[in-house]
PDB file of C-alpha atoms and ligand atoms in Angstrom:
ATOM      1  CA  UNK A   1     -13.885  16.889   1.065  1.00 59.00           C
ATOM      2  CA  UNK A   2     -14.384  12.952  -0.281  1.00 66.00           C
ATOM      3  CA  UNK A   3     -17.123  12.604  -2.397  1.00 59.00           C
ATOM      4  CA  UNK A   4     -19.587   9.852  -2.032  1.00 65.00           C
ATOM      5  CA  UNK A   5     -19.770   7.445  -4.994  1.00 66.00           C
ATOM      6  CA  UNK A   6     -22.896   5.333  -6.050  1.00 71.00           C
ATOM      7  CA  UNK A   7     -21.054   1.898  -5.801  1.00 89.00           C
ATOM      8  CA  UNK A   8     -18.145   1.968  -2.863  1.00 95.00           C
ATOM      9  CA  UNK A   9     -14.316   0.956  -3.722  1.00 97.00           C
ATOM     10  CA  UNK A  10     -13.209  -2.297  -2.289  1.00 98.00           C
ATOM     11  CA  UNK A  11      -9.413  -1.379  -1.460  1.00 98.00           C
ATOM     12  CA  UNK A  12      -6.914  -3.575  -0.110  1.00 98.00           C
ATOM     13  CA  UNK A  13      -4.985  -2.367   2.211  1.00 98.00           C
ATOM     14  CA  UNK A  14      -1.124  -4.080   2.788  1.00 98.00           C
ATOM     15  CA  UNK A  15       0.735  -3.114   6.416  1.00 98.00           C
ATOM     16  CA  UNK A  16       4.071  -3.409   6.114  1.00 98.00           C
ATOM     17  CA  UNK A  17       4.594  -3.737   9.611  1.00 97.00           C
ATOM     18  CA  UNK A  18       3.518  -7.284  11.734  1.00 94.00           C
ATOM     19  CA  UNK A  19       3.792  -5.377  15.022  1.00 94.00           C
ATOM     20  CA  UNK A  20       0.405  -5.780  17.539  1.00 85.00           C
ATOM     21  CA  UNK A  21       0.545  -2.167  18.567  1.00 90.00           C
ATOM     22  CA  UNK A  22       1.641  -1.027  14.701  1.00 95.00           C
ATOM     23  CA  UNK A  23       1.307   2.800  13.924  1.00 97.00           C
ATOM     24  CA  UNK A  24       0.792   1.775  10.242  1.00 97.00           C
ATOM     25  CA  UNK A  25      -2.348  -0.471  11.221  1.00 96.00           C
ATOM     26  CA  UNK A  26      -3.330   2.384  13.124  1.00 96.00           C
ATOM     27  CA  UNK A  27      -3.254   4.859  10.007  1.00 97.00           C
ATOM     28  CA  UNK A  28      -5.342   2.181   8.035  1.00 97.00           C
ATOM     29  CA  UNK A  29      -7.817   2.299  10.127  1.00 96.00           C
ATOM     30  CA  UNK A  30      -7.631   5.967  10.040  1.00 97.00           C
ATOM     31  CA  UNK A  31      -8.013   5.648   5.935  1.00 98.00           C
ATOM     32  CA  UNK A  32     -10.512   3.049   6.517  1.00 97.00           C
ATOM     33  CA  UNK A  33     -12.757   5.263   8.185  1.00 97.00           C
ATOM     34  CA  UNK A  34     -11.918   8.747   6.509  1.00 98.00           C
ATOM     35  CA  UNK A  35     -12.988   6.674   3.423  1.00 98.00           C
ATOM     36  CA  UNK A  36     -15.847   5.416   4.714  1.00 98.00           C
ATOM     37  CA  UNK A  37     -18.347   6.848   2.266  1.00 97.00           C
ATOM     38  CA  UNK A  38     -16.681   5.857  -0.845  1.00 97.00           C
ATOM     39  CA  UNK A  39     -14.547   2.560   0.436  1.00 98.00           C
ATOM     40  CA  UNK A  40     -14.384  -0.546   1.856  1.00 98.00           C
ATOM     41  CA  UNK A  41     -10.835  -0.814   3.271  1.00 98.00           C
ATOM     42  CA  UNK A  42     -10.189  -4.375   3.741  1.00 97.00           C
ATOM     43  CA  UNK A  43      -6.774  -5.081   5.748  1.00 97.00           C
ATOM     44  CA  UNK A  44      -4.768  -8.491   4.116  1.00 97.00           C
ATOM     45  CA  UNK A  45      -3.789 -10.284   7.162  1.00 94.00           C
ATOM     46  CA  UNK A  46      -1.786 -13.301   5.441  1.00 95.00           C
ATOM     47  CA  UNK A  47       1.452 -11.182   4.637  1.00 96.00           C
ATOM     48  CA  UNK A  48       3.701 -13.133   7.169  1.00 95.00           C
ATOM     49  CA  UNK A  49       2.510 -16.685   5.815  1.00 97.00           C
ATOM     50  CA  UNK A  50       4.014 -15.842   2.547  1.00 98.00           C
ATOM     51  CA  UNK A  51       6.915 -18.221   1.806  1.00 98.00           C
ATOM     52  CA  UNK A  52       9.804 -16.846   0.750  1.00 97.00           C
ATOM     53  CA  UNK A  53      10.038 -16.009  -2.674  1.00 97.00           C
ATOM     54  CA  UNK A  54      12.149 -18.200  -4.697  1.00 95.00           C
ATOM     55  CA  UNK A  55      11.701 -18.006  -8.832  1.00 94.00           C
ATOM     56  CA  UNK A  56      12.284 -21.597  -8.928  1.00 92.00           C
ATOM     57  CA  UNK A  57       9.054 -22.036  -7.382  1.00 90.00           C
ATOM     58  CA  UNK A  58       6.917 -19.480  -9.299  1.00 89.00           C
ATOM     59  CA  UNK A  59       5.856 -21.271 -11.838  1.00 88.00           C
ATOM     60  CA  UNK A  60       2.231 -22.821 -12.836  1.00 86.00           C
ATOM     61  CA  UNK A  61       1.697 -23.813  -9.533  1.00 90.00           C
ATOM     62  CA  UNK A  62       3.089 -21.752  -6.758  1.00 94.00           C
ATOM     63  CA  UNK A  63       1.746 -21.958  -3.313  1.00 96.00           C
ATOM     64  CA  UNK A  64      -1.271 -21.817  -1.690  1.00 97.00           C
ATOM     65  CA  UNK A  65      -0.537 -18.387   0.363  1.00 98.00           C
ATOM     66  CA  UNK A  66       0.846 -16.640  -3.147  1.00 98.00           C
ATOM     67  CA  UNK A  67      -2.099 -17.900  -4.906  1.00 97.00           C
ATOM     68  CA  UNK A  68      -4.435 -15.960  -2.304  1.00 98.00           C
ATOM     69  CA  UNK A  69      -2.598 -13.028  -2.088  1.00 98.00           C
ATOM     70  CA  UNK A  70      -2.507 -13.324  -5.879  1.00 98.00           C
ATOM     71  CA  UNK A  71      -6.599 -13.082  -5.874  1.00 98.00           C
ATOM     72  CA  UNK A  72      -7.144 -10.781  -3.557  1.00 98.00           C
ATOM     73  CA  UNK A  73      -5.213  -8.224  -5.135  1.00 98.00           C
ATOM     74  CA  UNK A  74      -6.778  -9.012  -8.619  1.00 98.00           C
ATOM     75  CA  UNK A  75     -10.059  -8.765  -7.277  1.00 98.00           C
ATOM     76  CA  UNK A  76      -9.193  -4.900  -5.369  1.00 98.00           C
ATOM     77  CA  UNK A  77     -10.007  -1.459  -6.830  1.00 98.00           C
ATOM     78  CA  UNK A  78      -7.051  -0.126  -5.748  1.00 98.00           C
ATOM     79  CA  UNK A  79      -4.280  -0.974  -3.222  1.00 98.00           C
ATOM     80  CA  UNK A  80      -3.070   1.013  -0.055  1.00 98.00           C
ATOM     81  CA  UNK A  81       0.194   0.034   1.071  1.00 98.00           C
ATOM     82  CA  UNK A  82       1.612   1.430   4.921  1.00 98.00           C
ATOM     83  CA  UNK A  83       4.615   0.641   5.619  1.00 98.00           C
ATOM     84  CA  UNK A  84       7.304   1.546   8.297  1.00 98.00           C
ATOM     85  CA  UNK A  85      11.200   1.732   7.133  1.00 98.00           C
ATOM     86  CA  UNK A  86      13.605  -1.308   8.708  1.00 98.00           C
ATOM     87  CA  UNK A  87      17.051  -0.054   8.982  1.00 98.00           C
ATOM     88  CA  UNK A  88      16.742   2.187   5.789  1.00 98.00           C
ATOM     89  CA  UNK A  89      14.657  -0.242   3.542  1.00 98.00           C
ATOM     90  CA  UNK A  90      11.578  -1.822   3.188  1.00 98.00           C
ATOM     91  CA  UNK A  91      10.473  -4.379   5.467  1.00 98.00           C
ATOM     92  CA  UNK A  92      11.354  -7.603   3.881  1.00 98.00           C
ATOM     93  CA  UNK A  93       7.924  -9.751   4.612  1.00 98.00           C
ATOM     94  CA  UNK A  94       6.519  -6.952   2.625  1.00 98.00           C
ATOM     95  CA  UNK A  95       9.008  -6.855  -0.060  1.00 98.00           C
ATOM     96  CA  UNK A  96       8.907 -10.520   0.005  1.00 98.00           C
ATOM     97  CA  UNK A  97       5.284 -10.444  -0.786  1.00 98.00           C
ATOM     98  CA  UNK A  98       5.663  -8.010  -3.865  1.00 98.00           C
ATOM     99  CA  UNK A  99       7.986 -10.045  -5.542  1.00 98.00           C
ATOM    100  CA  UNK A 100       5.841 -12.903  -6.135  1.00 98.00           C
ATOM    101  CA  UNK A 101       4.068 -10.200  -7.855  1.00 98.00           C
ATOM    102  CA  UNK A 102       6.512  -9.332 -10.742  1.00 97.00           C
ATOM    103  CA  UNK A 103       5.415 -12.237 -13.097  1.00 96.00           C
ATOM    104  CA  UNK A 104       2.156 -12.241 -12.368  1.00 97.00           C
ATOM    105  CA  UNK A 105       1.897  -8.752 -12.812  1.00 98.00           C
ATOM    106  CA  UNK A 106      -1.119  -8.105 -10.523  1.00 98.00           C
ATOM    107  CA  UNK A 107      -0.133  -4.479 -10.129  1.00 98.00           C
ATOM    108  CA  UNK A 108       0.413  -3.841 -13.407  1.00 98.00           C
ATOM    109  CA  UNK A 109      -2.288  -0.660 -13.879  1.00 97.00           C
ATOM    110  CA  UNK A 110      -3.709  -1.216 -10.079  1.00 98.00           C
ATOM    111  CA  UNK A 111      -4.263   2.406  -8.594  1.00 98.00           C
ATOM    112  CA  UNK A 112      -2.080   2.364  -6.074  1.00 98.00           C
ATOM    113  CA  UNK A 113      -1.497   4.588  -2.550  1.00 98.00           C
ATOM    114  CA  UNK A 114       1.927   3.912  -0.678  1.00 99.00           C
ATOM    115  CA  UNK A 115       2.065   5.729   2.945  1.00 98.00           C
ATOM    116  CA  UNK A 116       5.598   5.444   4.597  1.00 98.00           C
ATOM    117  CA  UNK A 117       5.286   5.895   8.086  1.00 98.00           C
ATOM    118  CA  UNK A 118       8.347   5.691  11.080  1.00 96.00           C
ATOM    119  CA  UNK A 119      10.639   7.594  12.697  1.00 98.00           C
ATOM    120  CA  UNK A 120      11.856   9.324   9.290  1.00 98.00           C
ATOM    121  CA  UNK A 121      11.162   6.929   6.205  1.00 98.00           C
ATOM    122  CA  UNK A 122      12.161   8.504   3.325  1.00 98.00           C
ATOM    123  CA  UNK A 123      14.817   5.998   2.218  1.00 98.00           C
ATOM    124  CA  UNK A 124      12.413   3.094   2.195  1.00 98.00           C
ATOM    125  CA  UNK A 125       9.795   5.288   0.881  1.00 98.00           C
ATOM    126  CA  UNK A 126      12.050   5.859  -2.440  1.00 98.00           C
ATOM    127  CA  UNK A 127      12.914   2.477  -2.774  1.00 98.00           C
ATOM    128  CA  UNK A 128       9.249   0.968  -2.658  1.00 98.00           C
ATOM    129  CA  UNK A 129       8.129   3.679  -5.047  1.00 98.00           C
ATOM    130  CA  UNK A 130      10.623   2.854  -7.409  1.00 97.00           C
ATOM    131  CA  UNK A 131       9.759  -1.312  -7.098  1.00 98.00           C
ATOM    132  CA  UNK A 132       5.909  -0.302  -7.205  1.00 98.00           C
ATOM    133  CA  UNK A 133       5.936   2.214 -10.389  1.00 98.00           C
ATOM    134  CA  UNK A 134       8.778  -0.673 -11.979  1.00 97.00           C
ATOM    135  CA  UNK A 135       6.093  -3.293 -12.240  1.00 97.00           C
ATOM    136  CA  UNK A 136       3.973  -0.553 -13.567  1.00 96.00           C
ATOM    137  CA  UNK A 137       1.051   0.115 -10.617  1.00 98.00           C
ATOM    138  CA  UNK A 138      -0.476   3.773 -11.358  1.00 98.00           C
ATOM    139  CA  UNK A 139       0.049   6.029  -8.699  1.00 98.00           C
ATOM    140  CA  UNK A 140      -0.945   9.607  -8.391  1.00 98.00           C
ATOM    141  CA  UNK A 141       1.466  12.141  -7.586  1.00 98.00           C
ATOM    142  CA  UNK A 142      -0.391  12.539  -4.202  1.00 98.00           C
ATOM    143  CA  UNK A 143      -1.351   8.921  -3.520  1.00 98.00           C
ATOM    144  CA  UNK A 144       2.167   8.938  -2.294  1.00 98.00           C
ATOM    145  CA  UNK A 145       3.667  10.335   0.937  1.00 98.00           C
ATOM    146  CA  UNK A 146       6.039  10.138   4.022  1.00 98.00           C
ATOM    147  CA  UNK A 147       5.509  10.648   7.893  1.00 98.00           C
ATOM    148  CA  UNK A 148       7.795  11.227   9.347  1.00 98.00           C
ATOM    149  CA  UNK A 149       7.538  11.077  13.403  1.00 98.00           C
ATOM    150  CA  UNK A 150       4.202   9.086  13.137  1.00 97.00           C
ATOM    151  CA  UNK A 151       4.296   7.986  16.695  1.00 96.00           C
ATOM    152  CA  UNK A 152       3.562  11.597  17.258  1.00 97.00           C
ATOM    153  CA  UNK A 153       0.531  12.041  14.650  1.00 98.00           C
ATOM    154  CA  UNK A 154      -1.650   9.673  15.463  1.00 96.00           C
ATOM    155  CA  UNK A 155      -3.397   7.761  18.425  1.00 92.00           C
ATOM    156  CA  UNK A 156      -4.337   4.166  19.422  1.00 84.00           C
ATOM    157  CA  UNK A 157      -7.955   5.074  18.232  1.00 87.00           C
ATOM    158  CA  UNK A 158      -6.433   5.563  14.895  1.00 87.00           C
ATOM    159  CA  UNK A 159      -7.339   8.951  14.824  1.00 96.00           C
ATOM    160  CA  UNK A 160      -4.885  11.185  12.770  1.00 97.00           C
ATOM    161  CA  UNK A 161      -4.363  13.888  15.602  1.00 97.00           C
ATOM    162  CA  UNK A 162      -2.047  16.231  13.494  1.00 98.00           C
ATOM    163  CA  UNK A 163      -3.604  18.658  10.885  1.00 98.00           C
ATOM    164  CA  UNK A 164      -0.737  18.621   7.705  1.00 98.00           C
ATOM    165  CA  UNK A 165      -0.755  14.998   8.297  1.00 98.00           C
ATOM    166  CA  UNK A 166      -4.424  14.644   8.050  1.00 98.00           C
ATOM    167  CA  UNK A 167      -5.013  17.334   4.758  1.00 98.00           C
ATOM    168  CA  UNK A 168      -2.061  14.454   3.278  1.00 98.00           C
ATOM    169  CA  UNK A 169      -4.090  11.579   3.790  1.00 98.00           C
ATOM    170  CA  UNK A 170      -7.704  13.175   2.494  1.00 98.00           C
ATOM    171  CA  UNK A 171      -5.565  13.721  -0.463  1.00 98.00           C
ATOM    172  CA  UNK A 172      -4.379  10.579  -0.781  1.00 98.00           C
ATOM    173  CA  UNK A 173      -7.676   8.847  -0.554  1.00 98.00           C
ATOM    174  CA  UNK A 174      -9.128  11.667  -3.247  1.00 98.00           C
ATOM    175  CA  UNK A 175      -6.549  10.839  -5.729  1.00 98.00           C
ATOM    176  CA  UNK A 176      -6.679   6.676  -5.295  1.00 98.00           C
ATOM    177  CA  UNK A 177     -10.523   7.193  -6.206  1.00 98.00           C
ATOM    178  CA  UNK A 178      -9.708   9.972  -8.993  1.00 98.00           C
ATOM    179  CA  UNK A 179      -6.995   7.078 -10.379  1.00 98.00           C
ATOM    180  CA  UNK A 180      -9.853   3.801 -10.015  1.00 98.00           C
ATOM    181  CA  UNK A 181     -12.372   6.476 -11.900  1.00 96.00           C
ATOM    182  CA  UNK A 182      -9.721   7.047 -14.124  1.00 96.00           C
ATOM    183  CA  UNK A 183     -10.244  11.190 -13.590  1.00 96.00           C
ATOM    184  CA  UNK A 184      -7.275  12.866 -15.259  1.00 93.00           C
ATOM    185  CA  UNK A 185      -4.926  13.042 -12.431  1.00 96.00           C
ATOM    186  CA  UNK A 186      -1.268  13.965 -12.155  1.00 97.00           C
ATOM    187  CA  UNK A 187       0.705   9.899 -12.027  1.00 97.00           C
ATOM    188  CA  UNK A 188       4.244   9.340 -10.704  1.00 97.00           C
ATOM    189  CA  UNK A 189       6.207   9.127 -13.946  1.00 95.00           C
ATOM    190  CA  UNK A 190       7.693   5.410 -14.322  1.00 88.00           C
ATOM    191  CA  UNK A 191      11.333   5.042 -13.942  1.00 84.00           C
ATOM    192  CA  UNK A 192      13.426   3.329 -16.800  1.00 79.00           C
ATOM    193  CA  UNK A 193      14.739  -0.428 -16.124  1.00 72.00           C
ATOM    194  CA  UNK A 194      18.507   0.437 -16.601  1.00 67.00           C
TER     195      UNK A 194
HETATM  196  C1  LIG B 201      14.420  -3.142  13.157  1.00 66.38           C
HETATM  197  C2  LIG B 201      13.943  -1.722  13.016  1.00 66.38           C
HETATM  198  C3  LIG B 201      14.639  -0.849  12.200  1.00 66.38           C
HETATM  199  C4  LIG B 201      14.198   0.464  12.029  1.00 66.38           C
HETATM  200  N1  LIG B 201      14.844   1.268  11.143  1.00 66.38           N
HETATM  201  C5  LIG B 201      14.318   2.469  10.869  1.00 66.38           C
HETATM  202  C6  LIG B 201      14.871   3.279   9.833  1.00 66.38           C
HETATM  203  O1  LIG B 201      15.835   2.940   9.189  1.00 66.38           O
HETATM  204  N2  LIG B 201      14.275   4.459   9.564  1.00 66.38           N
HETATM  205  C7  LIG B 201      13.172   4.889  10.238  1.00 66.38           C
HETATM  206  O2  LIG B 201      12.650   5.945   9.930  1.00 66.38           O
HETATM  207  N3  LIG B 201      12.640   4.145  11.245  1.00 66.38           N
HETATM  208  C8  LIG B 201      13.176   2.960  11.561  1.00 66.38           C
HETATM  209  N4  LIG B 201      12.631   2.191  12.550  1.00 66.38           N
HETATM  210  C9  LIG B 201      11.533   2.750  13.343  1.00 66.38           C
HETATM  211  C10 LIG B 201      10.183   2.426  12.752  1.00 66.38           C
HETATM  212  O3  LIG B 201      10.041   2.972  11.477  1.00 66.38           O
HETATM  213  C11 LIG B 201       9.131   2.972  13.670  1.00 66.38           C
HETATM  214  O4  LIG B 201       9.252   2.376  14.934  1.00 66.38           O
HETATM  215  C12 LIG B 201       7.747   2.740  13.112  1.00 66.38           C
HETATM  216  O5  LIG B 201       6.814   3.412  13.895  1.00 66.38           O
HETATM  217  C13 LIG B 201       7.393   1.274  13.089  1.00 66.38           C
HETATM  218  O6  LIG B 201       6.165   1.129  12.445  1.00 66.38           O
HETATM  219  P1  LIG B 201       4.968   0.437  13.175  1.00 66.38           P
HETATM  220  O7  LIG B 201       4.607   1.323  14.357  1.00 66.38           O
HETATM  221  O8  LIG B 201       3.865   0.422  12.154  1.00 66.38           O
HETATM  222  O9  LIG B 201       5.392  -0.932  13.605  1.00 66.38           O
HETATM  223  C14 LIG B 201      13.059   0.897  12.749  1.00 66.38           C
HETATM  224  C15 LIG B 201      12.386   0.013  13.603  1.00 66.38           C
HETATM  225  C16 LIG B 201      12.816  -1.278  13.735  1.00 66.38           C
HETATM  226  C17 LIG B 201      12.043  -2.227  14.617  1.00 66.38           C
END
């Protein structure tokens, strides 16, 4: 059961997939309104005009696109990332978009939730955790999970039409609040550099 909280959480939410009929759009939605009561779950729509990253150009003044994507994750309570898995990895407009992140350091504390969601997942799953805890965002030990088969769990309505799946996501969304009210919950340990 989510608690209500006096003053809602602005959280913004990052798909990792650009498709129309996306599964992972579909499962923010589902956050975004299982969250209702404590939330606002605002979806960032600019991910795919993003140039690539290229260190040469992140410097004072990068672009435009970076410098919005910049602000609108300084400005968020927390982040939820959803993401499918491309041929074993992370979708590269999304892991494009993080790596403009690593000097600026926007996640750096940010309470975090990653959802991988595809036909399995797992592999990109790891590897995103890894680059998310590396440049330090906190993450709860249940703010973080795979599912697997997600055409199967969840309709166009974005209603999350399988049980397990949907006890996983309440917990998610309790332990992103717990981690903005800075409750003492369980984090995912950081890894080491090297
Ligand atoms: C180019 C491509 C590669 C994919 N590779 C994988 C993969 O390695 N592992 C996996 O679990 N699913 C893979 N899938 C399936 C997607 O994860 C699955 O279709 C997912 O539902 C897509 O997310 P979306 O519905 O939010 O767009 C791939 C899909 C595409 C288009």
């Amino acid at each position: 059961m989510i608690k209500p909280m006096s003053q809602k959480l602005n959280i913004l939410a990052i798909s990792g997939s650009t498709r129309l009929q996306s599964s992972n759009h579909q499962l923010i939605k589902a956050v975004a309104s299982l969250a209702a009561d404590v939330a606002h779950v605002e979806l960032f729509d600019g991910l795919t005009n993003i140039p690539h990253f290229n260190p040469d150009s992140d410097h004072d003044n990068p672009p435009a696109e970076v410098v919005a994507f910049r602000h609108r994750l300084r400005e968020a309570d927390a982040v939820l990332i959803c993401t499918p898995e491309y041929a074993i990895g992370v979708p590269g407009t999304l892991k494009n978009a993080i790596d403009w992140t690593v000097s600026s350091m926007e996640f750096s504390r940010k309470p975090v939730a990653l959802i991988t969601a595809g036909t399995s997942g797992f592999k990109a799953h790891e590897s995103l955790l890894g680059t998310l805890l590396i440049i330090e965002s906190n993450i709860a030990t249940t703010a973080q999970i795979v599912i697997s088969g997600v055409k199967t769990k969840i309709n166009q309505e974005g209603v999350i039409t399988d049980t397990a799946t949907l006890e996983k996501v309440q917990q998610l969304i309790e332990a992103l609040v717990a981690v903005v009210k800075e409750e003492p919950v369980p984090l995912m340990p950081r890894p080491s550099l090297f």
